[in-house]
Tab-separated table of C-alpha atoms in Angstrom:
chain	number	residue	atom	x	y	z
S	664	MET	CA	-23.331	0.365	11.727
S	665	LYS	CA	-20.112	0.055	13.739
S	666	LYS	CA	-20.304	-4.009	14.043
S	667	TYR	CA	-20.784	-4.086	9.929
S	668	ILE	CA	-17.655	-1.725	9.256
S	669	LEU	CA	-15.310	-3.785	11.650
S	670	ASN	CA	-16.782	-7.172	10.479
S	671	TYR	CA	-17.049	-6.717	6.880
S	672	LEU	CA	-15.538	-3.514	5.698
S	673	PRO	CA	-12.001	-4.810	5.531
S	674	PHE	CA	-13.205	-7.557	3.004
S	675	TYR	CA	-14.329	-5.233	0.651
S	676	GLY	CA	-11.153	-3.186	0.976
S	677	VAL	CA	-9.004	-6.463	0.130
S	678	SER	CA	-11.059	-7.772	-2.506
S	679	ILE	CA	-10.949	-4.243	-4.496
S	680	PHE	CA	-7.148	-4.173	-3.852
S	681	LEU	CA	-6.392	-7.724	-5.117
S	682	LEU	CA	-9.201	-7.601	-8.016
S	683	SER	CA	-7.695	-4.177	-9.137
S	684	ASN	CA	-4.043	-5.276	-8.865
S	685	LEU	CA	-4.929	-8.641	-11.168
S	686	LEU	CA	-6.591	-6.859	-13.736
S	687	ALA	CA	-4.072	-3.974	-14.248
S	688	MET	CA	-1.198	-6.776	-14.117
S	689	TYR	CA	-3.195	-8.249	-17.240
S	690	TYR	CA	-3.476	-5.202	-19.014
S	691	TYR	CA	-0.056	-4.051	-18.420
S	692	PRO	CA	1.444	-3.732	-22.177
S	693	GLY	CA	5.116	-4.913	-20.314
S	694	GLY	CA	8.548	-3.551	-19.993
S	695	THR	CA	10.698	-3.294	-16.722
S	696	ILE	CA	13.409	-1.040	-15.340
S	697	PHE	CA	16.258	-3.330	-17.191
S	698	ASP	CA	14.147	-4.489	-20.043
S	699	ASN	CA	11.840	-2.484	-22.204
S	700	GLU	CA	11.007	-4.731	-24.569
S	701	ALA	CA	9.483	-7.608	-22.030
S	702	VAL	CA	5.922	-8.370	-23.008
S	703	GLY	CA	3.209	-8.106	-20.090
S	704	TYR	CA	3.616	-7.945	-16.377
S	705	ASP	CA	6.476	-9.566	-14.206
S	706	PHE	CA	5.490	-10.621	-11.012
S	707	PHE	CA	9.234	-10.657	-9.706
S	708	ARG	CA	10.208	-7.426	-11.812
S	709	ASN	CA	7.521	-5.379	-12.154
S	710	PHE	CA	6.434	-3.148	-9.168
S	711	LEU	CA	3.020	-2.520	-7.991
S	712	SER	CA	3.778	0.919	-8.252
S	713	GLN	CA	4.280	0.881	-12.183
S	714	LEU	CA	0.610	-0.568	-12.897
S	715	GLY	CA	0.128	3.310	-12.264
S	716	ARG	CA	2.353	4.442	-14.912
S	717	VAL	CA	0.600	6.651	-17.813
S	718	LYS	CA	2.848	4.851	-20.282
S	719	ALA	CA	4.434	1.364	-19.918
S	720	TYR	CA	8.446	0.993	-20.354
S	721	ILE	CA	7.800	-1.038	-23.444
S	722	ILE	CA	8.168	0.461	-26.727
S	723	ASP	CA	6.611	0.103	-30.087
S	724	ALA	CA	8.981	0.010	-33.400
S	725	ASN	CA	9.346	3.549	-33.682
S	726	GLY	CA	11.002	3.771	-30.116
S	727	ASN	CA	8.000	5.130	-28.419
S	728	GLN	CA	6.207	4.119	-25.038
S	729	LEU	CA	2.961	2.129	-25.400
S	730	SER	CA	0.025	3.595	-23.642
S	731	ASN	CA	-0.703	2.018	-20.180
S	732	MET	CA	-3.996	4.102	-19.527
S	733	ILE	CA	-6.245	0.947	-18.871
S	734	SER	CA	-3.948	-0.741	-16.290
S	735	PHE	CA	-3.512	3.046	-14.643
S	736	ARG	CA	-7.084	3.364	-14.426
S	737	LEU	CA	-7.614	0.155	-12.975
S	738	TRP	CA	-5.119	0.375	-10.323
S	739	THR	CA	-5.399	4.046	-9.302
S	740	THR	CA	-9.323	3.472	-8.617
S	741	GLY	CA	-8.572	0.203	-6.761
S	742	MET	CA	-5.519	1.797	-4.545
S	743	ALA	CA	-7.934	5.032	-3.831
S	744	THR	CA	-10.735	2.878	-2.998
S	745	SER	CA	-9.243	0.354	-0.857
S	746	GLY	CA	-7.261	2.891	1.062
S	747	LEU	CA	-10.024	5.009	1.593
S	748	ILE	CA	-11.758	1.750	3.013
S	749	PHE	CA	-8.852	1.106	5.348
S	750	VAL	CA	-9.239	4.356	6.675
S	751	ILE	CA	-12.625	4.175	7.416
S	752	TYR	CA	-11.860	1.069	8.842
S	753	TYR	CA	-9.319	2.250	11.423
S	754	ILE	CA	-11.087	5.175	12.443
S	755	PHE	CA	-14.064	2.970	13.648
S	756	LEU	CA	-11.332	0.179	15.165
S	757	PRO	CA	-10.915	1.998	18.779
S	758	LEU	CA	-14.691	1.585	19.420
S	759	PHE	CA	-13.742	-1.988	19.588
S	760	PHE	CA	-11.515	-1.523	22.518
S	761	ASP	CA	-13.633	1.080	24.219
S	762	LYS	CA	-11.931	4.040	23.137
S	763	GLN	CA	-8.564	3.315	25.014
S	764	LYS	CA	-6.173	6.169	24.520
S	765	LEU	CA	-3.528	3.489	23.066
S	766	SER	CA	-6.057	2.515	20.163
S	767	VAL	CA	-6.825	6.016	19.445
S	768	ILE	CA	-3.258	6.605	18.928
S	769	ALA	CA	-2.841	3.573	17.127
S	770	SER	CA	-5.550	4.472	14.606
S	771	ILE	CA	-4.483	7.978	13.944
S	772	PHE	CA	-0.915	6.110	12.780
S	773	GLY	CA	-3.362	3.686	10.750
S	774	VAL	CA	-5.554	6.361	8.984
S	775	ILE	CA	-2.409	8.503	8.149
S	776	ALA	CA	-1.052	4.938	6.212
S	777	GLY	CA	-4.471	4.676	4.833
S	778	PHE	CA	-4.368	8.214	3.152
S	779	CYS	CA	-0.572	7.396	2.167
S	780	PHE	CA	-2.063	4.576	0.513
S	781	ILE	CA	-4.931	6.696	-1.678
S	782	LEU	CA	-1.869	9.497	-2.180
S	783	THR	CA	0.312	6.603	-3.552
S	784	GLY	CA	-2.349	5.185	-5.949
S	785	ILE	CA	-3.186	8.532	-7.374
S	786	THR	CA	0.710	9.763	-8.190
S	787	PRO	CA	1.902	8.410	-11.605
S	788	ILE	CA	5.375	7.780	-11.016
S	789	ASP	CA	6.073	8.867	-14.819
S	790	ILE	CA	4.641	12.273	-14.541
S	791	PHE	CA	6.320	15.463	-14.455
S	792	VAL	CA	4.623	19.011	-13.012
S	793	HIS	CA	5.984	22.069	-14.624
S	794	LEU	CA	5.593	25.101	-11.895
S	795	THR	CA	5.211	28.490	-14.090
S	796	ASP	CA	5.300	32.213	-13.168
S	797	GLU	CA	2.819	35.022	-14.294
S	798	LYS	CA	4.379	35.173	-17.758
S	799	GLY	CA	4.412	31.233	-18.272
S	800	ASN	CA	8.401	30.525	-17.718
S	801	ILE	CA	8.992	27.331	-16.166
S	802	ILE	CA	10.239	28.263	-12.572
S	803	ASN	CA	10.800	24.255	-11.508
S	804	VAL	CA	9.500	20.900	-12.363
S	805	ILE	CA	8.177	18.379	-9.991
S	806	LYS	CA	8.987	14.605	-10.241
S	807	VAL	CA	5.669	13.337	-9.075
S	808	LEU	CA	7.931	9.978	-8.835
S	809	GLU	CA	9.548	11.851	-5.770
S	810	LEU	CA	5.987	12.425	-4.078
S	811	HIS	CA	5.018	8.664	-4.796
S	812	ALA	CA	7.977	7.084	-3.108
S	813	PHE	CA	7.478	9.409	-0.319
S	814	PHE	CA	3.744	8.348	0.280
S	815	ALA	CA	4.515	4.701	-0.704
S	816	ASN	CA	7.333	4.422	2.055
S	817	ASN	CA	5.234	6.671	4.722
S	818	ILE	CA	2.376	3.864	4.265
S	819	PHE	CA	4.904	1.510	6.242
S	820	TYR	CA	6.659	4.069	8.390
S	821	PHE	CA	3.159	4.674	9.736
S	822	ALA	CA	1.871	1.207	9.658
S	823	PHE	CA	4.296	-0.083	11.868
S	824	PRO	CA	3.649	1.730	14.946
S	825	SER	CA	-0.006	0.968	14.656
S	826	ALA	CA	0.402	-2.684	14.084
S	827	LEU	CA	2.845	-2.877	17.146
S	828	ILE	CA	0.271	-1.021	19.233
S	829	TYR	CA	-2.922	-2.934	18.048
S	830	SER	CA	-0.627	-6.156	18.845
S	831	TYR	CA	-0.523	-5.316	22.416
S	832	LEU	CA	-4.007	-4.151	22.874
S	833	ILE	CA	-5.515	-7.555	20.936
S	834	TYR	CA	-3.119	-9.431	23.144
S	835	ARG	CA	-4.458	-8.013	26.485
S	836	SER	CA	-7.762	-7.839	25.495
S	837	ASP	CA	-10.439	-10.324	26.791
S	838	LYS	CA	-12.746	-9.774	23.740
S	839	ILE	CA	-10.887	-11.511	21.241
S	840	ASN	CA	-8.504	-14.487	20.912
S	841	LYS	CA	-5.042	-13.899	21.966
S	842	ALA	CA	-3.685	-15.787	18.743
S	843	TYR	CA	-4.597	-12.897	16.472
S	844	GLY	CA	-2.736	-10.547	18.660
S	845	ILE	CA	0.475	-12.650	18.222
S	846	GLY	CA	-0.451	-13.029	14.139
S	847	TYR	CA	-0.758	-9.120	14.287
S	848	TYR	CA	2.731	-8.884	15.833
S	849	SER	CA	4.395	-10.902	13.333
S	850	PHE	CA	3.208	-8.701	10.690
S	851	SER	CA	4.473	-5.534	12.855
S	852	VAL	CA	7.628	-7.781	12.527
S	853	LEU	CA	7.510	-8.040	8.934
S	854	ILE	CA	6.935	-4.017	8.315
S	855	PHE	CA	10.278	-3.458	10.490
S	856	LEU	CA	11.881	-5.837	8.312
S	857	TYR	CA	10.724	-4.062	5.199
S	858	ILE	CA	11.915	-0.717	6.746
S	859	LEU	CA	15.106	-1.912	6.899
S	860	ILE	CA	15.005	-2.878	3.347
S	861	LEU	CA	13.688	0.410	2.471
S	862	ILE	CA	16.662	2.244	4.448
S	863	PHE	CA	19.742	0.070	3.888
S	864	GLY	CA	18.667	-1.945	0.950
S	865	PRO	CA	20.113	-1.619	-2.542
S	866	SER	CA	18.706	0.821	-4.815
S	867	PRO	CA	16.342	-1.073	-7.675
S	868	PHE	CA	18.287	0.768	-10.632
S	869	GLU	CA	21.805	-0.818	-9.297
S	870	SER	CA	21.135	-4.089	-10.483
S	871	GLU	CA	18.488	-6.891	-11.522
S	872	PHE	CA	18.822	-8.703	-8.192
S	873	ALA	CA	18.152	-5.465	-6.265
S	874	MET	CA	15.590	-5.107	-8.405
S	875	ILE	CA	13.692	-8.560	-7.739
S	876	LEU	CA	14.552	-8.251	-3.949
S	877	GLN	CA	12.636	-4.786	-3.779
S	878	VAL	CA	10.169	-6.052	-6.461
S	879	VAL	CA	9.208	-9.089	-4.197
S	880	SER	CA	9.531	-7.662	-0.904
S	881	GLN	CA	6.963	-4.822	-1.711
S	882	LYS	CA	4.618	-7.504	-2.643
S	883	ILE	CA	4.977	-9.077	0.396
S	884	ILE	CA	4.587	-6.113	2.773
S	885	ALA	CA	1.600	-4.920	0.810
S	886	LEU	CA	-0.057	-8.288	0.988
S	887	SER	CA	0.638	-8.504	4.542
S	888	TRP	CA	-0.910	-5.472	5.440
S	889	VAL	CA	-4.245	-6.029	3.683
S	890	CYS	CA	-4.604	-8.986	4.878
S	891	SER	CA	-3.787	-8.729	8.145
S	892	THR	CA	-6.763	-5.863	8.291
S	893	LEU	CA	-9.130	-8.355	6.878
S	894	ILE	CA	-7.487	-11.300	9.343
S	895	LEU	CA	-8.185	-9.002	12.386
S	896	SER	CA	-11.610	-8.460	11.243
S	897	LEU	CA	-12.411	-11.958	11.083
S	898	GLY	CA	-11.039	-12.208	14.884
S	899	ILE	CA	-13.562	-9.426	15.839
S	900	SER	CA	-16.390	-11.101	14.169
S	901	LYS	CA	-15.863	-14.079	16.268
S	902	SER	CA	-15.299	-12.358	19.492
S	903	ASN	CA	-17.706	-10.988	22.235
S	904	TYR	CA	-18.063	-7.583	20.769
């Protein structure tokens, strides 16, 4: 069972992630932060998270936002399922490294990143939660967007130390080709650069250029994360394990 999980589970996770995103992009009605009349999904101007909106940005002739429920269901299901698969994978990954303490620590970070991946998918950014008292009076309004942003950012805050530690373990291991350790280290560098963009980069609401920068960097790092896990599993499958 553990060999099957380490060798093949990431393939299912990456396949589900890519397929759900592509289908959700196909069914996304349209609209971006700066253009609510744009038709369809724009790869360079729409965040992945906008696939998980209940309503799209685009408006009809009466000024009402169009429903995005098909895209929403596809994207949310795909994110939750692939995130769960990555959680399971990181739970089993220390077995390949003989349960070394560093691998367990790295997997704890990886598991947290996986749960954040799931929670990112199930928190629509255009929903508001109204908290009421016993009399039904609204006492607070929670923007789900804030929760979504928190979980989305923490995917990479926790993935970074996980990738860094595993880069070292892979490179030092006699079971797997050192090239995979170098590749995983490159992924760590990409995460670090993305974190810098998250912290110091411009707000996507600042300008269209800033929006494109954030959108493109988000897609690059998201694809890098899922694909690096897949590549690692291929390395394990070719190892002496």
